[in-house]
Coordinates of C-alpha atoms in Angstrom, one line a residue:
L1118 CA 16.6 2.2 26.8
D1119 CA 14.1 2.7 24.0
D1120 CA 11.8 -0.1 22.8
I1121 CA 9.3 -0.3 20.0
W1122 CA 5.6 -0.2 21.0
V1123 CA 2.8 -1.3 18.7
L1124 CA -0.9 -1.4 19.5
G1125 CA -4.1 -2.6 17.8
V1126 CA -7.4 -0.8 18.1
D1127 CA -11.0 -1.8 17.1
D1128 CA -13.3 0.2 14.9
G1129 CA -14.2 2.4 17.8
G1130 CA -10.6 3.3 18.6
K1131 CA -10.4 1.1 21.7
M1132 CA -7.1 -0.6 22.2
V1133 CA -7.5 -4.4 22.0
W1134 CA -3.8 -5.4 22.2
D1135 CA -0.3 -3.9 22.6
H1136 CA 3.2 -5.3 22.5
T1137 CA 6.8 -4.0 23.0
Y1138 CA 9.8 -5.2 21.2
G1139 CA 13.5 -4.6 22.0
G1140 CA 16.4 -5.6 24.1
A1141 CA 19.3 -4.1 26.0
G1142 CA 19.7 -1.2 23.5
L1143 CA 17.8 1.3 21.5
E1144 CA 15.1 0.3 19.1
H1145 CA 12.8 2.4 17.0
A1146 CA 10.2 1.6 14.3
Q1147 CA 9.2 4.1 11.7
G1148 CA 7.2 1.9 9.3
I1149 CA 4.6 -0.9 9.5
A1150 CA 3.1 -3.0 6.7
R1151 CA 0.8 -6.0 6.4
L1152 CA 1.6 -9.2 4.5
P1153 CA -1.0 -11.0 2.5
D1154 CA -1.5 -13.6 5.2
G1155 CA -2.3 -10.9 7.8
D1156 CA 1.1 -10.9 9.5
L1157 CA 2.7 -7.5 10.3
L1158 CA 6.2 -6.3 9.4
L1159 CA 7.8 -3.5 11.4
G1160 CA 10.7 -1.6 9.8
G1161 CA 13.0 0.3 12.1
D1162 CA 16.5 0.5 13.5
T1163 CA 18.4 -0.7 16.5
W1164 CA 21.5 0.1 18.4
A1165 CA 22.0 -3.2 20.2
A1166 CA 24.1 -3.5 23.4
G1167 CA 27.8 -3.7 22.3
A1168 CA 27.1 -2.8 18.7
M1169 CA 29.3 -0.2 17.0
D1170 CA 26.5 1.7 15.4
M1171 CA 22.8 1.8 14.4
D1172 CA 21.6 -0.9 12.1
A1173 CA 18.4 -1.6 10.1
L1174 CA 15.8 -3.8 11.8
L1175 CA 12.9 -5.9 10.5
I1176 CA 10.4 -7.6 12.8
R1177 CA 7.7 -10.0 11.7
T1178 CA 4.6 -10.5 14.0
D1179 CA 1.3 -12.3 13.7
A1180 CA -1.9 -10.3 13.1
L1181 CA -2.2 -9.6 16.8
G1182 CA 1.4 -8.3 17.2
K1183 CA 3.0 -11.4 18.7
A1184 CA 6.6 -11.5 17.5
K1185 CA 7.7 -14.3 15.2
W1186 CA 11.2 -13.3 14.4
Q1187 CA 13.5 -10.2 14.0
K1188 CA 16.3 -9.6 11.6
V1189 CA 19.1 -7.1 12.0
F1190 CA 20.9 -5.9 8.8
N1191 CA 24.5 -4.9 9.9
H1192 CA 25.5 -1.5 8.3
P1193 CA 29.0 -0.2 8.2
W1194 CA 27.5 3.3 8.7
H1195 CA 25.0 4.8 11.1
A1196 CA 21.6 3.7 9.7
S1197 CA 18.2 5.4 10.2
N1198 CA 15.2 3.6 8.8
V1199 CA 12.4 5.6 7.1
D1200 CA 9.7 3.1 6.0
V1201 CA 8.8 -0.5 5.0
F1202 CA 6.7 -1.6 2.0
V1203 CA 5.2 -4.9 1.0
S1204 CA 4.1 -6.1 -2.4
G1205 CA 3.1 -9.7 -2.3
Q1206 CA 6.0 -11.5 -0.6
N1207 CA 8.5 -8.8 -1.6
V1208 CA 9.6 -6.5 1.2
T1209 CA 11.5 -3.2 0.8
L1210 CA 13.1 -1.2 3.6
I1211 CA 14.3 2.4 2.9
G1212 CA 16.4 4.7 5.0
S1213 CA 19.4 7.0 5.4
E1214 CA 23.0 6.4 6.5
E1215 CA 25.7 8.6 7.9
S1216 CA 29.4 7.8 8.1
K1217 CA 31.8 8.7 10.9
D1218 CA 33.2 11.3 8.5
E1219 CA 29.6 12.9 8.2
V1220 CA 29.1 11.7 4.6
F1221 CA 25.3 11.1 4.0
R1222 CA 23.6 8.6 1.7
F1223 CA 20.4 6.7 1.5
Y1224 CA 19.6 3.0 1.0
V1225 CA 17.0 0.7 -0.5
L1226 CA 17.1 -2.8 0.9
R1227 CA 15.0 -5.6 -0.7
T1228 CA 14.2 -8.9 0.9
D1229 CA 11.3 -11.3 1.2
A1230 CA 8.9 -12.2 3.9
T1231 CA 11.5 -14.6 5.5
A1232 CA 14.4 -12.1 5.3
S1233 CA 16.7 -15.0 4.5
K1234 CA 18.4 -13.1 1.6
F1235 CA 18.5 -9.5 0.6
S1236 CA 19.9 -7.1 -1.9
V1237 CA 20.8 -3.4 -1.3
Q1238 CA 21.4 -0.2 -3.2
T1239 CA 22.7 3.1 -2.0
W1240 CA 22.9 6.6 -3.5
A1241 CA 25.0 9.5 -2.3
D1242 CA 26.1 13.0 -3.4
V1243 CA 29.8 13.3 -2.5
A1244 CA 29.5 17.1 -2.8
A1245 CA 26.7 17.6 -0.3
E1246 CA 24.7 16.1 2.5
S1247 CA 21.8 14.1 1.2
F1248 CA 19.0 12.4 3.1
L1249 CA 15.9 10.4 2.4
G1250 CA 12.6 11.9 3.7
R1251 CA 9.8 9.8 2.3
G1252 CA 9.1 7.0 -0.2
A1253 CA 6.3 5.2 -1.9
L1254 CA 5.8 2.0 -3.8
T1255 CA 4.6 2.3 -7.4
P1256 CA 2.0 -0.2 -9.0
D1257 CA 4.8 -1.8 -11.1
G1258 CA 6.9 -2.6 -8.0
G1259 CA 9.2 0.4 -8.4
L1260 CA 9.9 3.2 -5.9
I1261 CA 9.5 6.9 -5.7
L1262 CA 11.9 8.4 -3.2
A1263 CA 12.1 12.0 -2.0
G1264 CA 14.5 13.9 0.2
G1265 CA 16.9 16.8 0.5
K1266 CA 20.5 17.7 -0.2
G1267 CA 22.6 20.5 1.0
S1268 CA 23.5 23.5 -1.2
D1269 CA 25.1 26.9 -0.9
D1270 CA 21.6 28.4 -0.4
G1271 CA 20.5 25.8 2.2
M1272 CA 18.6 22.6 1.4
D1273 CA 17.2 21.6 -2.0
G1274 CA 14.6 18.8 -2.6
W1275 CA 15.0 15.9 -4.9
I1276 CA 12.9 13.1 -6.3
L1277 CA 14.1 9.8 -7.7
R1278 CA 12.1 7.0 -9.3
T1279 CA 13.3 3.5 -9.8
D1280 CA 11.8 0.4 -11.5
A1281 CA 11.2 -2.9 -9.7
N1282 CA 14.9 -3.8 -10.2
G1283 CA 16.2 -0.6 -8.7
A1284 CA 17.2 1.0 -12.0
S1285 CA 16.4 4.6 -12.7
D1286 CA 16.3 6.5 -16.0
C1287 CA 19.6 8.1 -15.0
A1288 CA 21.4 4.8 -14.4
C1289 CA 21.8 5.3 -10.6
T1290 CA 22.6 1.6 -10.0
D1291 CA 24.9 0.0 -7.5
L1292 CA 27.6 -2.6 -7.4
P1293 CA 26.8 -5.9 -5.6
P1294 CA 27.7 -5.8 -1.9
E1295 CA 30.8 -7.7 -0.8
G1296 CA 30.1 -11.2 0.3
C1297 CA 27.1 -11.6 -2.0
E1298 CA 26.3 -14.5 -4.3
D1299 CA 24.2 -14.9 -7.4
G1300 CA 25.1 -11.4 -8.6
N1301 CA 23.4 -9.1 -6.1
V1302 CA 21.7 -11.4 -3.6
C1303 CA 23.3 -11.4 -0.2
T1304 CA 23.4 -14.2 2.3
D1305 CA 22.6 -13.8 6.0
D1306 CA 26.3 -13.2 6.9
A1307 CA 27.0 -10.6 4.2
R1308 CA 27.5 -7.1 5.6
L1309 CA 26.0 -4.1 3.8
D1310 CA 29.4 -2.8 2.8
R1311 CA 29.2 -1.5 -0.7
K1312 CA 29.9 1.5 -3.0
S1313 CA 27.2 4.1 -3.5
A1314 CA 25.9 5.2 -6.8
P1315 CA 26.2 8.9 -7.4
L1316 CA 23.2 11.1 -6.8
V1317 CA 23.8 13.3 -9.8
E1318 CA 21.9 16.2 -11.0
R1319 CA 20.2 14.3 -13.9
C1320 CA 18.8 11.9 -11.2
L1321 CA 16.8 14.6 -9.6
G1322 CA 13.4 16.1 -10.2
S1323 CA 12.4 19.5 -9.0
I1324 CA 10.1 20.0 -6.0

């Protein structure tokens, strides 16, 4: 079993608190961000006991790491979280996914500090393996995403920028997930089962 471990230290580097989070399964956290009220958000993934695959995980704690709630976003593919970002009360999770047929894509999941509703986008290159390596939030609420994709010569890098609504200058947008209401806002029970926008050459910047 793997659990998530988070610790807090003082200005001198001395540990002042620590907590673990998890259950009868595998849990990992790759990202941590602070909300305006001081609470923490942990972005990760979980393979819960009895689950078919890895899913995205979001945990909210108080400023001292005491868990308040956790939310699992059920993916139809094997999901691996990369990071979590906070802008006001808006929360963004990013990560990669892999299907049982070894098709790779990456996702951007947007929610709020309560995680009661969410929207999601995915991008994929059907001709090559593609994965997400890093991301960053832009001042206007958009994202800069960077990763790699397979080629005949090995692995090539790519960069994709979106605005706050997830649109990019190459129109890499997604269809609303099944089970969603209000256009592209999903309810708690909606699965992240959706079609991927193509990761085409004009979406990419050179590295």
